[in-house]
PDB file of C-alpha atoms in Angstrom:
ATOM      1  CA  UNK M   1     -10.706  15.487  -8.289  1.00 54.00           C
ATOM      2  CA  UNK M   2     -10.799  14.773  -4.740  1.00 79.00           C
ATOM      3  CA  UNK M   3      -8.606  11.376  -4.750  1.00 93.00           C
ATOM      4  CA  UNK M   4      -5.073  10.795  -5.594  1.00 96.00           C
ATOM      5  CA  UNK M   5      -4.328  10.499  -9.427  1.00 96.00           C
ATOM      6  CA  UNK M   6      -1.897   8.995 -11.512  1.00 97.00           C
ATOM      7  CA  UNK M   7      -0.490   9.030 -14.808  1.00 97.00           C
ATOM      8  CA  UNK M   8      -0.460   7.103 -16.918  1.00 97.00           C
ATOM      9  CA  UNK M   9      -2.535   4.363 -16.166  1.00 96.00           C
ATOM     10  CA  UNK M  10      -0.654   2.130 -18.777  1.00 97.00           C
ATOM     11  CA  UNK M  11       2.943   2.348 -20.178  1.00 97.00           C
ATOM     12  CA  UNK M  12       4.313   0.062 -22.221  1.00 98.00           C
ATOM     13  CA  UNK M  13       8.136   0.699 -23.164  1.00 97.00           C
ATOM     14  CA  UNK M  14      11.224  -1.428 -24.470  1.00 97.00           C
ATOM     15  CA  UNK M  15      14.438  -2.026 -22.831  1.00 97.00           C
ATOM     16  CA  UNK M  16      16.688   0.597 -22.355  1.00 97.00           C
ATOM     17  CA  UNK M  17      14.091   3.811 -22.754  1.00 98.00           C
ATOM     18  CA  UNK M  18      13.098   5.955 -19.763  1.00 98.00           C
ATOM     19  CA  UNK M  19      10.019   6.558 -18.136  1.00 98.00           C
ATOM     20  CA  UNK M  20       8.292   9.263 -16.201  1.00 98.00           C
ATOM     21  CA  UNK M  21       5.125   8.290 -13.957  1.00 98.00           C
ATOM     22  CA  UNK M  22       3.189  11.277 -12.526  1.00 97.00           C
ATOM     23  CA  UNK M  23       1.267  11.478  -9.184  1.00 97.00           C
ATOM     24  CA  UNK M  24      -0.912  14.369  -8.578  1.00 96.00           C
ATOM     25  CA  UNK M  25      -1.909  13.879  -4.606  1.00 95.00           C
ATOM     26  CA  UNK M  26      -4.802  14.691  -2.498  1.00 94.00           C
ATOM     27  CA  UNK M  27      -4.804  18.557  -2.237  1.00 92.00           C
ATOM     28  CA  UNK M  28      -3.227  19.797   0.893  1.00 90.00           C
ATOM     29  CA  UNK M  29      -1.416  16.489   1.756  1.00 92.00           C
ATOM     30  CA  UNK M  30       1.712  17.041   3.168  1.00 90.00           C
ATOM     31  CA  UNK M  31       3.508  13.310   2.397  1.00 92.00           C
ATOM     32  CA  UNK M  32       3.339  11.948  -0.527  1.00 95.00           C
ATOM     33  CA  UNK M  33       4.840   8.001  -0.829  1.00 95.00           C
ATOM     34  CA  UNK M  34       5.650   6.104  -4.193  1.00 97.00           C
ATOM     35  CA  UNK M  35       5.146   2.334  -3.960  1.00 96.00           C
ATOM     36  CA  UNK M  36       5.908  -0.779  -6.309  1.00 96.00           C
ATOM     37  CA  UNK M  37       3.701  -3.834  -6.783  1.00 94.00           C
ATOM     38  CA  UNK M  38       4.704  -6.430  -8.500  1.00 90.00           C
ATOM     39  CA  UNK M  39       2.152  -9.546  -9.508  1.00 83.00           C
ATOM     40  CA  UNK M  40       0.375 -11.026  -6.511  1.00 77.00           C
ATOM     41  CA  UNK M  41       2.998  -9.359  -4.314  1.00 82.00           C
ATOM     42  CA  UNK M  42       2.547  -6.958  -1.523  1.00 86.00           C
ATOM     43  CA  UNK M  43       3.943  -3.371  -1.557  1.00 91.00           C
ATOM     44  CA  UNK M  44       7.424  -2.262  -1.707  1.00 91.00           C
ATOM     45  CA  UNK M  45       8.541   1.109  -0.532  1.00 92.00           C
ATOM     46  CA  UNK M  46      10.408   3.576  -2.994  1.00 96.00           C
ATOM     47  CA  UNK M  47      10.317   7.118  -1.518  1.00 95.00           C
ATOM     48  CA  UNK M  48       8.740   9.248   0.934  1.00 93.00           C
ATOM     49  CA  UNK M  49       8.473  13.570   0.924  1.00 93.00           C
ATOM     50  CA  UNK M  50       6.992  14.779   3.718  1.00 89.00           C
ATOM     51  CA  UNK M  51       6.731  18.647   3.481  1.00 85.00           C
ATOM     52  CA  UNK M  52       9.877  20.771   2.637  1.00 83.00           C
ATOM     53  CA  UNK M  53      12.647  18.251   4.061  1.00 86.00           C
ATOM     54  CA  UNK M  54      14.589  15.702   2.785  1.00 88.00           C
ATOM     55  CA  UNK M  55      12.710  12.886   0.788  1.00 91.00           C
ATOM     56  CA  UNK M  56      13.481   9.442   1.882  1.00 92.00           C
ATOM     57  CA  UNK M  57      14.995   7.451  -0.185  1.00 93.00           C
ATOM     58  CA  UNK M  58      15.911   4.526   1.482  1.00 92.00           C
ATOM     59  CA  UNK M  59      13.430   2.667  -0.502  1.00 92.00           C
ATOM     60  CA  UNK M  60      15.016   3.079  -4.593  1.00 95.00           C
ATOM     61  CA  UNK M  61      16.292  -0.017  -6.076  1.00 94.00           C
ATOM     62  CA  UNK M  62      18.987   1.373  -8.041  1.00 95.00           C
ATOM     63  CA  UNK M  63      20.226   4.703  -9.305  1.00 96.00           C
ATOM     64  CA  UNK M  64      18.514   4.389 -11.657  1.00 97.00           C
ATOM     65  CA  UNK M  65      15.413   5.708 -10.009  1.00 97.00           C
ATOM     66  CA  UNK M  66      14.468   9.096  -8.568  1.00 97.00           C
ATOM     67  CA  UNK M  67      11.880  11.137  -8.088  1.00 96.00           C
ATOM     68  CA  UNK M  68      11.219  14.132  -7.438  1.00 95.00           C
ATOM     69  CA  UNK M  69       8.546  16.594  -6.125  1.00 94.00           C
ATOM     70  CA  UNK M  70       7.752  20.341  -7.295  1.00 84.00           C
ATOM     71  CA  UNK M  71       5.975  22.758  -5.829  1.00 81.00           C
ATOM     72  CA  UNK M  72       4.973  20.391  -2.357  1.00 77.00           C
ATOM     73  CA  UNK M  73       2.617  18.808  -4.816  1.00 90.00           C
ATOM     74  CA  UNK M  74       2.682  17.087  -7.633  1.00 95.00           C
ATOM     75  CA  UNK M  75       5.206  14.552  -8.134  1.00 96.00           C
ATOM     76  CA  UNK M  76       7.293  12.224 -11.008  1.00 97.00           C
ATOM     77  CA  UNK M  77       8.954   8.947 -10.729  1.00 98.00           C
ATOM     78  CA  UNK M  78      11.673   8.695 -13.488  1.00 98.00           C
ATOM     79  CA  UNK M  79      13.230   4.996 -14.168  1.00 98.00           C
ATOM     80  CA  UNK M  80      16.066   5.460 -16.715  1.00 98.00           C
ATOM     81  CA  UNK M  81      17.560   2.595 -18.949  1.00 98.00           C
ATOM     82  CA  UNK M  82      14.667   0.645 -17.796  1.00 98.00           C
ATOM     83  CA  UNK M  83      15.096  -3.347 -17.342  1.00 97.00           C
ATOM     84  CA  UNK M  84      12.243  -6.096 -17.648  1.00 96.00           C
ATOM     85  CA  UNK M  85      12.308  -6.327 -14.010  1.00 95.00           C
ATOM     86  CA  UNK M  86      10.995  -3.024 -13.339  1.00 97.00           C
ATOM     87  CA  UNK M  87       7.764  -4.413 -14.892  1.00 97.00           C
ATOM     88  CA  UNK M  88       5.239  -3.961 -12.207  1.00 97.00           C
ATOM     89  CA  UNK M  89       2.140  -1.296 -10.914  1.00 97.00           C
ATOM     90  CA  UNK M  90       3.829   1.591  -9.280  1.00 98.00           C
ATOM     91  CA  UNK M  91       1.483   3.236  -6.951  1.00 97.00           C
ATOM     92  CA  UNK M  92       1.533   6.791  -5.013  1.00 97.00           C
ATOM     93  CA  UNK M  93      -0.152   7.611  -1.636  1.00 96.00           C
ATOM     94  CA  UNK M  94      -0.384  10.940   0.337  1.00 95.00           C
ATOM     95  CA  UNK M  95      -1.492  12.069   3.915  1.00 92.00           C
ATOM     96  CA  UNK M  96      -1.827  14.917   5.909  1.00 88.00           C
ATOM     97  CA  UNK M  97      -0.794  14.344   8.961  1.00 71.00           C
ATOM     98  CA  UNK M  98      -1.730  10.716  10.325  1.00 70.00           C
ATOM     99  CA  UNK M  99      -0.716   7.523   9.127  1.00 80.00           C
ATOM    100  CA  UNK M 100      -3.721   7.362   6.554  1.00 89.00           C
ATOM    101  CA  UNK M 101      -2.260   7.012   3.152  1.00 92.00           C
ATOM    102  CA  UNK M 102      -4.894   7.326   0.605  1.00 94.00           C
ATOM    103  CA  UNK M 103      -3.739   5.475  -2.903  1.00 96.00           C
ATOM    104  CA  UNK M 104      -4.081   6.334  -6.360  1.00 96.00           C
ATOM    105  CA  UNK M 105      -5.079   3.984  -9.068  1.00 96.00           C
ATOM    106  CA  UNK M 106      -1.767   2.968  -9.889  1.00 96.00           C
ATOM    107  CA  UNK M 107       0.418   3.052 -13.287  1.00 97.00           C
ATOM    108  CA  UNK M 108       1.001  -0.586 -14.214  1.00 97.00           C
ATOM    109  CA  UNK M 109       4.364  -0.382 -16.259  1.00 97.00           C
ATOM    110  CA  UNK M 110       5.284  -2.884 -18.850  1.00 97.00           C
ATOM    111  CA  UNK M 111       9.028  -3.433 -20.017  1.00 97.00           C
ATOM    112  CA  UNK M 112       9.430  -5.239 -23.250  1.00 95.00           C
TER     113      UNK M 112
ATOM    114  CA  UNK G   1      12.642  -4.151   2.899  1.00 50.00           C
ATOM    115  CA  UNK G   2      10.895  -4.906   6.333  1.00 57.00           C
ATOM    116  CA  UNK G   3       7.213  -6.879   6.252  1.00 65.00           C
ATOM    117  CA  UNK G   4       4.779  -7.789   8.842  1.00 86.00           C
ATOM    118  CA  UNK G   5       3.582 -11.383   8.540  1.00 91.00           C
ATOM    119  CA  UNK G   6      -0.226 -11.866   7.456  1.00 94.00           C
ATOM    120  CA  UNK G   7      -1.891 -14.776   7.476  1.00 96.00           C
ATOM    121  CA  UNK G   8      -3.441 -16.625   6.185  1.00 96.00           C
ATOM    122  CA  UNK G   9      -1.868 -16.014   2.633  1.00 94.00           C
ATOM    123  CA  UNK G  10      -5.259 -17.188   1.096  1.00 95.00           C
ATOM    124  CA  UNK G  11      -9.035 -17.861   1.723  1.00 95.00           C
ATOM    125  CA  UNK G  12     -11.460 -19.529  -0.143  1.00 96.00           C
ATOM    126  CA  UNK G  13     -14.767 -19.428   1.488  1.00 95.00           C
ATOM    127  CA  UNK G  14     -18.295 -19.467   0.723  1.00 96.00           C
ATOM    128  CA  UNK G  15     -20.634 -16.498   0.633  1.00 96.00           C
ATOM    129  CA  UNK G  16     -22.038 -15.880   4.269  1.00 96.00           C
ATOM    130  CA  UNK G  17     -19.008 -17.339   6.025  1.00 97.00           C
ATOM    131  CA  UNK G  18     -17.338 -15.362   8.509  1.00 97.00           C
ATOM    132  CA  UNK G  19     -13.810 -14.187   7.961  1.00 96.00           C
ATOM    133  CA  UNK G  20     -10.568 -13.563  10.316  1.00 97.00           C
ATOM    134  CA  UNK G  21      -7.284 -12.711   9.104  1.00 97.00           C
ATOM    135  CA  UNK G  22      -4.184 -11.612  10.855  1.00 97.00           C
ATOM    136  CA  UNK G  23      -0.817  -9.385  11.169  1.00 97.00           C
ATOM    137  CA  UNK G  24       1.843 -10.160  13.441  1.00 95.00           C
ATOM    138  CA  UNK G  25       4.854  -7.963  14.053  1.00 93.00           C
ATOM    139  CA  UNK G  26       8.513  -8.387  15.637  1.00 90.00           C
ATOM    140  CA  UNK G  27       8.377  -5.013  16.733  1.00 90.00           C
ATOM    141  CA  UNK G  28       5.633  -2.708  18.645  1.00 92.00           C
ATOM    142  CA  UNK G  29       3.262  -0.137  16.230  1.00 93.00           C
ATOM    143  CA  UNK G  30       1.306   2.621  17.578  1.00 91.00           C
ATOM    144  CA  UNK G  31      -0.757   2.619  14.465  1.00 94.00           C
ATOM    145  CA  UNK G  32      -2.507   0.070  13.106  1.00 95.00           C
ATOM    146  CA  UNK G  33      -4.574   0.313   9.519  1.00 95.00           C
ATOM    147  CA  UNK G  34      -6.254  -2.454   7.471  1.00 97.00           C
ATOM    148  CA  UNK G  35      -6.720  -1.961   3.701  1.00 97.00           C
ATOM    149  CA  UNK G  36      -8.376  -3.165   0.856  1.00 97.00           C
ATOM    150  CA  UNK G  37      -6.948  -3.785  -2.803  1.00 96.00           C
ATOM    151  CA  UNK G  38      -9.741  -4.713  -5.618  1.00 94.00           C
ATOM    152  CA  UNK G  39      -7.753  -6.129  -9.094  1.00 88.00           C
ATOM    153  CA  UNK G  40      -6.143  -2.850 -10.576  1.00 88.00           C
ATOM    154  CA  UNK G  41      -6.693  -0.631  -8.154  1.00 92.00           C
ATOM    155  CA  UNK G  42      -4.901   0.736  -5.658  1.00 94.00           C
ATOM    156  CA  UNK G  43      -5.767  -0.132  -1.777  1.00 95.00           C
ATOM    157  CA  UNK G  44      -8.728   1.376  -0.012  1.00 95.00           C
ATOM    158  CA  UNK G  45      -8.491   2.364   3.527  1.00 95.00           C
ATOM    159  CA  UNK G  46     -10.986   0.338   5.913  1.00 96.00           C
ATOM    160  CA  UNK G  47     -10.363   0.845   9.159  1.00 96.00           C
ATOM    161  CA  UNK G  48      -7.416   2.539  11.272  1.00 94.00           C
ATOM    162  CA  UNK G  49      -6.711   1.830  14.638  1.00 96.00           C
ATOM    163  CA  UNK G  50      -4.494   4.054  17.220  1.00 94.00           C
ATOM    164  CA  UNK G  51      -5.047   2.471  20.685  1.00 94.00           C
ATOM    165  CA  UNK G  52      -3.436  -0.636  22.429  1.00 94.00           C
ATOM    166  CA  UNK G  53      -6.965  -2.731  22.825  1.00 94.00           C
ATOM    167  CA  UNK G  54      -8.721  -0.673  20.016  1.00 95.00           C
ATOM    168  CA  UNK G  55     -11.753  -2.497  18.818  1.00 96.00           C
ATOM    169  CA  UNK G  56     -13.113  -0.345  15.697  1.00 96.00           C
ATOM    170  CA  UNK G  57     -15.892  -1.270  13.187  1.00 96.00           C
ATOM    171  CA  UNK G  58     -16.737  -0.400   9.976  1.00 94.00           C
ATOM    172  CA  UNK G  59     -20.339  -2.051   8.642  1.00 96.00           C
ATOM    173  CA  UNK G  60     -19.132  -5.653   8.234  1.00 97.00           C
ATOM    174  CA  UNK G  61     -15.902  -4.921   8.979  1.00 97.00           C
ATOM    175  CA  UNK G  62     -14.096  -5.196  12.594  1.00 98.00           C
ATOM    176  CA  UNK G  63     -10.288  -4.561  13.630  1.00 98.00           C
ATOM    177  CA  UNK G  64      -8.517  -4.941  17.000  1.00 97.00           C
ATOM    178  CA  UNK G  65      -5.143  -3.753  18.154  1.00 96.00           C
ATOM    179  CA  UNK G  66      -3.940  -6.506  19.583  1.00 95.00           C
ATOM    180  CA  UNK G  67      -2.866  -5.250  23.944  1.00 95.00           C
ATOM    181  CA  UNK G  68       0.805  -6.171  22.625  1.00 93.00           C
ATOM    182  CA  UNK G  69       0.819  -3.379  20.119  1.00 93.00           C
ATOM    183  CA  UNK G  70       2.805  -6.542  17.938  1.00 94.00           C
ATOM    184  CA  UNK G  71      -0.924  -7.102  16.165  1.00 95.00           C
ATOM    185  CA  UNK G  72      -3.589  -6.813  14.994  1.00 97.00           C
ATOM    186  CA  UNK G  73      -6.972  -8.808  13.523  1.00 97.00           C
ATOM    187  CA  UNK G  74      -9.626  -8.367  10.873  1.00 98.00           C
ATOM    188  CA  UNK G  75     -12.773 -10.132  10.866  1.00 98.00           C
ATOM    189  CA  UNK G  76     -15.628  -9.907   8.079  1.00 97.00           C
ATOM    190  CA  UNK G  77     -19.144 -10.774   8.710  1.00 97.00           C
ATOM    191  CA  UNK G  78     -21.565 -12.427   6.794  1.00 96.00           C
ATOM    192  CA  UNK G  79     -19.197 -12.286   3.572  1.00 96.00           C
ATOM    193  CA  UNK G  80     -20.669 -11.302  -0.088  1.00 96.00           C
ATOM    194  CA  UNK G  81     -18.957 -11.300  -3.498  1.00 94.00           C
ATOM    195  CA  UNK G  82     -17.767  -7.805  -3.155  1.00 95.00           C
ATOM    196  CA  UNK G  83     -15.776  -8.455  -0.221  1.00 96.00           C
ATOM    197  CA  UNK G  84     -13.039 -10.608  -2.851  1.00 96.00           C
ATOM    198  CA  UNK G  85      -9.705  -8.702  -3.511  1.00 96.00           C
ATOM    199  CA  UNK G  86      -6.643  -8.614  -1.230  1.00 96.00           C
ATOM    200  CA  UNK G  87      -6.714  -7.173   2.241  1.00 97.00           C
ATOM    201  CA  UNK G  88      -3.138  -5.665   3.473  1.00 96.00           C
ATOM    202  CA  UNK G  89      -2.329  -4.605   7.186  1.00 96.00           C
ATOM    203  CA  UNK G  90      -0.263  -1.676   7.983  1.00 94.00           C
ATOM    204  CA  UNK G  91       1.887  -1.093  10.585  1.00 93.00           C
ATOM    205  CA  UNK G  92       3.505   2.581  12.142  1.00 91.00           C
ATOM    206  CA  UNK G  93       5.817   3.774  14.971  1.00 87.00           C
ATOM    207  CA  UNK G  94       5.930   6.868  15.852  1.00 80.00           C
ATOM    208  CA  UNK G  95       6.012   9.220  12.472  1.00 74.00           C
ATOM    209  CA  UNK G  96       8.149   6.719  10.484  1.00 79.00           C
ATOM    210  CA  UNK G  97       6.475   5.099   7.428  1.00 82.00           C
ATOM    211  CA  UNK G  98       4.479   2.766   7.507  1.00 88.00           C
ATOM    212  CA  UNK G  99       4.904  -0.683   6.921  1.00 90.00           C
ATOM    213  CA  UNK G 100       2.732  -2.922   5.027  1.00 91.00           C
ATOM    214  CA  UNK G 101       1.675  -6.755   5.520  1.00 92.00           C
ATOM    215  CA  UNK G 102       1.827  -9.396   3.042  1.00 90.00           C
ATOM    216  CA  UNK G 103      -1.419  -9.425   2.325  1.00 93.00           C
ATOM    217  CA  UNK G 104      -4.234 -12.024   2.207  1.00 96.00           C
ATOM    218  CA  UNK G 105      -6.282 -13.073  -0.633  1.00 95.00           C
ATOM    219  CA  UNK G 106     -10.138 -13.710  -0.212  1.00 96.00           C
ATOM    220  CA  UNK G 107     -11.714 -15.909  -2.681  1.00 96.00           C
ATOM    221  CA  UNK G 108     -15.497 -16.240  -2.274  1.00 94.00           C
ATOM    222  CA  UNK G 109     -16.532 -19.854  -3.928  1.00 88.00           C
ATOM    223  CA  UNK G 110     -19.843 -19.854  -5.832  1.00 80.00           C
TER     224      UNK G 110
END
């Protein structure tokens, strides 16, 4: 398709189980950005790969998260021994070369 | 991490009203964008602005850079149901990331 897509658009996991959320960006884009939302709250940065150079990861809450990004395209987000405060949507942007992030749909993750 | 400040928070208005919302920074940007979040989905882009002074519209929709390059404005004209969701402002120096607003709700009352 010709947007940014994510997968899946619903998990729902238990304490203590990992979790993989998949990006596939805008074909082409160079940066790709991972984002968390929680309720009625604005966005939080996680990560940021821009090209072949280091991603920035200034943004992860805990070791517990990383992500990583194959082949300059698509990407996975990978919380381990998740925690009921990870609970939120976890969105993924990319960009050529501006400042224009274009979004995906988000994955809204549940912890039990 | 760091946020710009948007205000206000919240709107309620009535359908036809004319909207203004703002985003004010510590620090100077060189890029301003303005985006729009509908429930579960992720923002839209709606306008993006790259010049001190910049006065950009889209439809409905016009954005300023503020001359201080510390913010920036959004107004909506003649408002209709579809304009409801949550409008974020953006914020980027140089080729850093950007840095998002805290957003502002827009109610439309029946």
């Amino acid at each position: 398709g010709a947007g940014v897509s994510q997968s899946p658009s619903n998990k729902v996991t238990e304490k203590g189980k990992d979790v993989e959320l998949r990006c596939d960006p805008i074909s082409g884009h160079t940066a790709l950005y991972w984002y968390r939302q929680s309720l009625g709250q604005g966005l939080e940065f996680l990560i940021y790969f821009q090209g072949n150079s280091a991603p920035d990861k200034s943004g992860l809450p805990s070791d517990r998260f990383s992500a990583e990004r194959t082949g300059g395209s698509v990407s996975t987000l990978t919380i381990q021994r998740t925690q009921q405060e990870d609970s939120a949507v976890y969105l993924c942007a990319s960009s050529l070369l501006s400042a224009e992030q274009f979004f995906g749909p988000g994955t809204r993750l549940t912890v039990l | 991490g760091q946020q710009l400040n948007q205000s206000p928070q919240s709107m309620f208005i009535q359908e036809g009203e004319d909207v203004s919302m703002n985003c004010t920074s510590s620090s100077i940007f060189n890029t301003w964008l303005w985006y729009k979040q509908d429930p579960g989905e992720g923002p839209v882009l709606l306008i993006a602005l790259y010049k001190a002074g910049e006065l950009t519209s889209n439809g409905r929709l016009t954005a300023q850079f503020g001359i201080t390059r510390k913010d920036s404005f959004l107004n909506i004209s003649a408002s209709i149901p579809s304009d409801v969701g949550i409008y974020f402002c953006a914020g980027q120096l140089a080729n850093e990331k950007l840095t998002f607003g805290t957003g502002t709700r827009l109610t439309i009352i029946p």
